[in-house]
Coordinates of C-alpha atoms in Angstrom, one line a residue:
M1 CA -3.7 -26.2 -35.0
D2 CA -1.9 -23.0 -36.3
F3 CA -4.8 -20.8 -34.7
Q4 CA -4.6 -22.7 -31.2
D5 CA -0.5 -22.4 -31.3
G6 CA -1.1 -18.7 -32.1
F7 CA -3.8 -18.4 -29.3
V8 CA -1.8 -20.1 -27.0
K9 CA 1.3 -17.8 -27.4
E10 CA -0.8 -14.8 -27.5
N11 CA -2.2 -15.5 -24.1
S12 CA 1.1 -16.4 -22.8
H13 CA 2.6 -13.0 -23.9
V14 CA -0.3 -11.1 -22.1
E15 CA 0.2 -13.4 -19.0
W16 CA 4.1 -12.7 -18.9
K17 CA 3.3 -9.1 -19.8
G18 CA 0.9 -8.8 -16.7
I19 CA 3.2 -10.4 -14.3
A20 CA 6.0 -8.0 -15.5
F21 CA 3.7 -5.2 -14.9
V22 CA 2.8 -6.3 -11.3
L23 CA 6.4 -7.3 -10.5
T24 CA 7.7 -3.9 -11.3
G25 CA 5.0 -2.0 -10.0
A26 CA 5.4 -4.1 -6.4
L27 CA 9.3 -3.5 -6.4
L28 CA 8.6 0.4 -7.0
F29 CA 6.0 0.6 -4.4
S30 CA 8.1 -1.1 -1.9
A31 CA 10.8 1.3 -2.7
K32 CA 8.8 3.9 -1.2
A33 CA 9.6 3.3 2.5
V34 CA 13.4 3.6 1.5
V35 CA 12.7 7.0 -0.2
V36 CA 10.8 8.3 2.6
K37 CA 13.4 7.4 4.9
L38 CA 16.1 9.1 2.8
T39 CA 13.9 12.3 2.9
Y40 CA 14.2 12.3 6.8
R41 CA 17.8 12.9 6.5
Y42 CA 16.9 16.5 5.7
E43 CA 14.9 18.9 7.8
I44 CA 11.7 17.6 7.0
S45 CA 8.5 16.4 9.4
A46 CA 6.6 13.4 8.4
I47 CA 3.6 15.7 7.0
G48 CA 6.0 17.7 5.3
S49 CA 7.5 14.6 3.3
L50 CA 4.0 13.7 2.8
F51 CA 2.8 16.9 1.5
F52 CA 5.7 16.9 -1.2
R53 CA 4.9 13.3 -2.2
M54 CA 1.4 14.4 -3.0
L55 CA 2.3 17.6 -4.7
F56 CA 4.4 15.9 -7.0
A57 CA 1.9 13.0 -7.8
F58 CA -1.2 15.4 -8.0
P59 CA -1.1 16.6 -11.6
F60 CA -0.7 12.8 -12.6
L61 CA -3.7 11.7 -10.3
V62 CA -5.9 14.6 -11.9
W63 CA -4.8 13.0 -15.3
M64 CA -5.8 9.5 -14.2
A65 CA -9.2 10.8 -13.0
W66 CA -10.0 12.7 -16.4
S67 CA -9.1 9.7 -18.5
A68 CA -11.0 7.5 -16.1
E69 CA -14.2 9.8 -16.7
K70 CA -13.6 9.8 -20.4
E71 CA -13.4 6.0 -20.6
T72 CA -16.5 4.9 -18.9
E73 CA -19.9 6.2 -18.5
K74 CA -20.9 8.4 -15.6
P75 CA -22.3 6.2 -13.0
N76 CA -25.8 6.9 -11.2
L77 CA -24.5 7.7 -7.7
T78 CA -26.6 8.7 -4.5
K79 CA -25.5 11.0 -2.1
K80 CA -24.5 8.1 0.1
D81 CA -22.0 7.0 -2.5
Y82 CA -20.4 10.4 -2.9
W83 CA -20.0 10.7 1.1
N84 CA -18.5 7.2 0.8
V85 CA -15.9 8.2 -1.6
L86 CA -15.0 10.9 0.3
L87 CA -14.8 9.0 3.6
M88 CA -12.5 6.2 1.9
G89 CA -10.2 8.8 0.6
V90 CA -9.9 10.3 4.1
V91 CA -9.5 6.7 5.7
G92 CA -7.7 4.9 3.0
Y93 CA -5.1 7.1 1.7
Y94 CA -4.8 10.1 4.1
L95 CA -4.6 8.4 7.6
A96 CA -3.1 5.4 6.0
S97 CA -0.3 7.6 4.6
L98 CA 0.1 9.9 7.4
F99 CA 0.5 7.1 9.9
D100 CA 2.7 5.0 7.6
F101 CA 4.9 8.3 7.3
V102 CA 4.9 9.0 11.1
G103 CA 5.6 5.4 11.7
L104 CA 8.8 5.7 9.4
K105 CA 10.2 8.5 11.7
Y106 CA 10.9 5.6 14.4
I107 CA 11.2 2.4 12.7
S108 CA 13.1 0.6 10.0
A109 CA 11.9 0.6 6.3
G110 CA 12.2 -3.3 6.5
L111 CA 9.8 -3.7 9.4
E112 CA 7.3 -1.2 8.0
R113 CA 6.9 -3.1 4.7
I114 CA 6.4 -6.3 7.0
I115 CA 3.7 -4.8 9.2
L116 CA 1.9 -3.2 6.3
F117 CA 1.9 -6.3 4.5
I118 CA -0.3 -7.8 6.7
Y119 CA -3.6 -5.8 6.0
P120 CA -5.4 -8.6 4.2
T121 CA -5.2 -10.5 7.7
L122 CA -6.8 -7.5 9.2
V123 CA -9.6 -7.7 6.7
V124 CA -10.6 -11.0 8.1
L125 CA -10.1 -10.1 11.6
L126 CA -12.5 -7.0 11.1
S127 CA -15.0 -9.3 9.1
F128 CA -14.9 -11.6 12.0
F129 CA -15.5 -8.9 14.9
F130 CA -18.0 -6.6 13.1
L131 CA -19.3 -8.4 10.1
K132 CA -19.8 -11.9 11.8
K133 CA -18.2 -13.9 9.1
K134 CA -16.8 -17.2 9.9
I135 CA -13.0 -17.6 10.0
H136 CA -11.9 -20.8 8.1
M137 CA -9.2 -23.5 9.5
R138 CA -7.0 -22.4 6.7
E139 CA -7.1 -18.6 7.9
I140 CA -6.7 -19.6 11.5
F141 CA -3.3 -21.0 10.5
S142 CA -2.6 -17.9 8.2
L143 CA -3.0 -15.7 11.2
I144 CA -0.8 -17.4 13.7
L145 CA 1.9 -17.5 11.1
T146 CA 1.6 -14.2 10.0
Y147 CA 1.7 -12.7 13.5
T148 CA 4.4 -14.9 14.6
G149 CA 6.6 -13.6 11.7
V150 CA 5.8 -10.0 12.8
F151 CA 6.7 -10.6 16.4
L152 CA 9.9 -12.1 15.4
A153 CA 10.8 -9.2 13.1
Y154 CA 9.8 -6.6 15.9
G155 CA 11.7 -8.2 18.5
Q156 CA 14.9 -8.2 16.3
D157 CA 14.2 -4.6 15.6
V158 CA 13.9 -4.0 19.4
Q159 CA 17.0 -5.7 20.1
L160 CA 19.0 -3.6 17.5
G161 CA 17.5 -0.3 18.2
S162 CA 15.4 1.6 20.7
P163 CA 12.5 -0.4 22.2
K164 CA 10.6 2.7 23.0
D165 CA 10.9 4.1 19.2
V166 CA 10.4 0.7 17.7
S167 CA 7.2 0.3 19.3
L168 CA 6.0 3.7 18.8
G169 CA 6.9 3.2 14.9
A170 CA 5.1 -0.3 14.9
F171 CA 2.2 1.3 16.4
F172 CA 1.6 4.0 14.0
I173 CA 2.6 1.4 11.1
L174 CA -0.1 -0.9 12.4
L175 CA -2.7 1.9 12.5
S176 CA -1.9 2.5 8.9
A177 CA -2.2 -1.3 7.8
L178 CA -5.7 -1.2 9.9
T179 CA -7.1 2.1 8.2
Y180 CA -6.2 0.6 4.7
A181 CA -7.9 -2.7 5.7
I182 CA -11.0 -0.5 6.7
Y183 CA -10.8 1.3 3.2
L184 CA -10.8 -2.0 1.4
M185 CA -13.8 -3.2 3.3
G186 CA -15.7 0.1 3.0
S187 CA -15.0 0.4 -0.9
G188 CA -16.5 -2.9 -1.7
S189 CA -19.9 -1.3 -2.3
I190 CA -18.6 1.8 -4.5
V191 CA -16.0 0.1 -6.6
P192 CA -18.6 -1.7 -8.7
K193 CA -20.3 1.4 -9.6
L194 CA -17.3 3.6 -10.2
G195 CA -14.9 1.1 -11.4
A196 CA -11.4 0.6 -9.6
K197 CA -9.2 3.1 -11.8
R198 CA -11.9 5.8 -11.4
F199 CA -12.5 5.0 -7.5
T200 CA -8.8 4.8 -6.7
A201 CA -8.0 8.2 -8.7
W202 CA -10.6 10.1 -7.0
A203 CA -9.9 8.6 -3.5
L204 CA -6.2 9.7 -3.9
I205 CA -7.0 13.1 -5.3
I206 CA -9.2 13.7 -2.3
S207 CA -6.5 12.4 0.0
S208 CA -4.2 14.7 -1.4
I209 CA -6.2 17.7 -0.7
V210 CA -6.5 16.8 2.6
V211 CA -2.9 16.4 3.1
F212 CA -2.5 19.8 1.5
L213 CA -4.8 21.3 4.3
H214 CA -3.0 19.6 6.9
F215 CA 0.2 20.9 5.9
F216 CA -0.9 24.4 5.3
I217 CA -2.4 24.5 9.0
F218 CA 0.1 22.6 11.0
G219 CA 3.5 22.6 8.6
T220 CA 6.0 25.3 8.2
Y221 CA 7.3 27.4 5.7
K222 CA 11.0 26.5 6.5
E223 CA 10.0 23.0 5.2
L224 CA 9.3 24.1 1.8
I225 CA 12.7 25.5 1.2
Q226 CA 15.0 22.4 0.7
P227 CA 18.2 21.4 -1.4
M228 CA 17.4 20.3 -5.3
S229 CA 18.7 16.9 -4.1
F230 CA 15.5 16.7 -1.8
Y231 CA 13.1 17.7 -4.5
L232 CA 14.4 15.0 -6.7
L233 CA 13.8 12.4 -3.9
A234 CA 10.4 13.8 -3.5
F235 CA 9.6 13.7 -7.3
V236 CA 10.7 10.3 -7.1
M237 CA 8.5 9.3 -4.0
G238 CA 5.5 11.0 -5.8
T239 CA 5.9 9.6 -9.4
V240 CA 8.0 6.6 -9.3
N241 CA 7.1 5.2 -6.2
T242 CA 3.3 6.4 -6.2
V243 CA 1.8 6.9 -9.6
V244 CA 3.7 4.7 -11.8
P245 CA 3.3 1.3 -9.7
A246 CA -0.4 2.2 -9.5
V247 CA -0.8 2.2 -13.0
L248 CA 1.4 -0.9 -13.7
V249 CA -0.3 -2.8 -10.9
S250 CA -3.6 -1.9 -12.3
E251 CA -2.9 -3.0 -15.8
G252 CA -1.2 -5.9 -14.4
I253 CA -4.3 -7.2 -12.6
K254 CA -6.5 -6.9 -15.9
R255 CA -4.0 -9.5 -17.4
V256 CA -3.5 -12.0 -14.9
G257 CA -6.1 -11.5 -12.1
S258 CA -6.0 -10.4 -8.4
K259 CA -4.7 -13.8 -7.2
T260 CA -1.8 -14.0 -9.5
A261 CA -1.2 -10.4 -8.7
A262 CA -1.1 -11.0 -4.9
I263 CA 1.6 -14.0 -5.4
V264 CA 3.8 -11.9 -7.5
G265 CA 3.4 -8.7 -5.2
S266 CA 4.8 -10.7 -2.4
I267 CA 8.1 -10.1 -3.4
G268 CA 7.6 -6.4 -1.8
P269 CA 8.7 -6.9 1.9
M270 CA 12.0 -9.0 0.5
S271 CA 12.8 -6.3 -1.7
T272 CA 12.5 -3.6 0.9
L273 CA 14.6 -5.5 3.3
F274 CA 17.3 -5.7 0.3
L275 CA 17.1 -1.9 -0.8
A276 CA 16.7 -0.7 3.1
Y277 CA 20.3 -3.0 3.3
V278 CA 21.8 -1.1 0.6
F279 CA 20.6 2.4 0.9
L280 CA 20.0 2.8 4.5
D281 CA 22.6 0.4 6.0
E282 CA 19.8 -1.4 7.6
P283 CA 20.8 -4.8 8.8
I284 CA 19.5 -8.5 7.4
T285 CA 19.3 -11.0 10.1
I286 CA 18.2 -14.7 10.0
V287 CA 15.3 -13.7 12.5
H288 CA 14.5 -10.9 10.0
S289 CA 14.2 -13.4 7.0
I290 CA 12.4 -16.0 8.8
G291 CA 9.9 -13.5 10.3
T292 CA 9.4 -12.2 6.6
L293 CA 9.0 -15.7 5.3
F294 CA 6.3 -16.2 7.8
V295 CA 4.4 -13.3 6.9
L296 CA 4.7 -13.8 3.3
T297 CA 3.4 -17.3 3.7
G298 CA 0.5 -16.6 6.0
V299 CA -0.6 -13.6 4.1
F300 CA -0.4 -15.6 0.8
W301 CA -2.7 -18.4 2.2
I302 CA -5.3 -15.8 3.4
S303 CA -5.0 -14.1 0.0
T304 CA -5.2 -17.0 -2.6
A305 CA -7.6 -19.2 -0.2
K306 CA -10.9 -20.7 -1.5
K307 CA -13.8 -21.5 0.5
P308 CA -13.0 -24.5 2.6
K309 CA -15.0 -25.9 5.4
E310 CA -15.8 -23.4 8.3
V311 CA -14.8 -23.6 11.7
T312 CA -16.1 -21.7 14.7
V313 CA -13.7 -19.6 16.6

């Protein structure tokens, strides 16, 4: 009895510790959009802000890759695997991040998080169109609910701001979600060989190098000279909103599993709405809240679904 009680308490402690990790990581990562919007109050372009984010994150990413290499045996990778890692680093983190930062020039942080959050539904749609996978009835209802929520939030932002800017920003954020969904699908074959931690670290390092090259070609020297307050924001963006949540979520998933992590992480869009209200004076309306609730519910159903009976669509 004493052994069983101790075992239950130990498991409970590990579970709550894992949930705390995932929750903290989700909150920190969701705050990224707000910090990016704050950097745009300075004379900085989207690629300039992204450059500083990856610049401050880069030393920690190198450390993550180095520690991952030490912890596990070197896998037997083919030339195709190396190209896959390179491609996924460019698509999943460079392009997804670039589209995200460009979109945030035109769109509210709250709507950005709502649109980005739909990437699991895009994986389902891409799998249906390109991999010929069936869509289940639960997934159909989830898709309808999710995209109804997106359109509600989008329509509200159009009424509150410039329709042209909101539409342009929403388009770029949708591209960001799409490229991240492609990354998730493309990384499925290489993650079991490399391990999630090692693969993520190398993909981020590759994307950082591409971001640096992009800035050196198209950025300006003037953007490098900023007030100290900007550098502090950029440091927070590169560490607190990038590296720290990546580590916390990874450790949390080890303890509670991906499904529980997905449930806990769903707090992200709501926290972004609140933080954007506090720090950016972005309004929170009933329509925003309903749209966000629809998206959270739809994505939750898809992310936690088992394999029910299939239906042809």
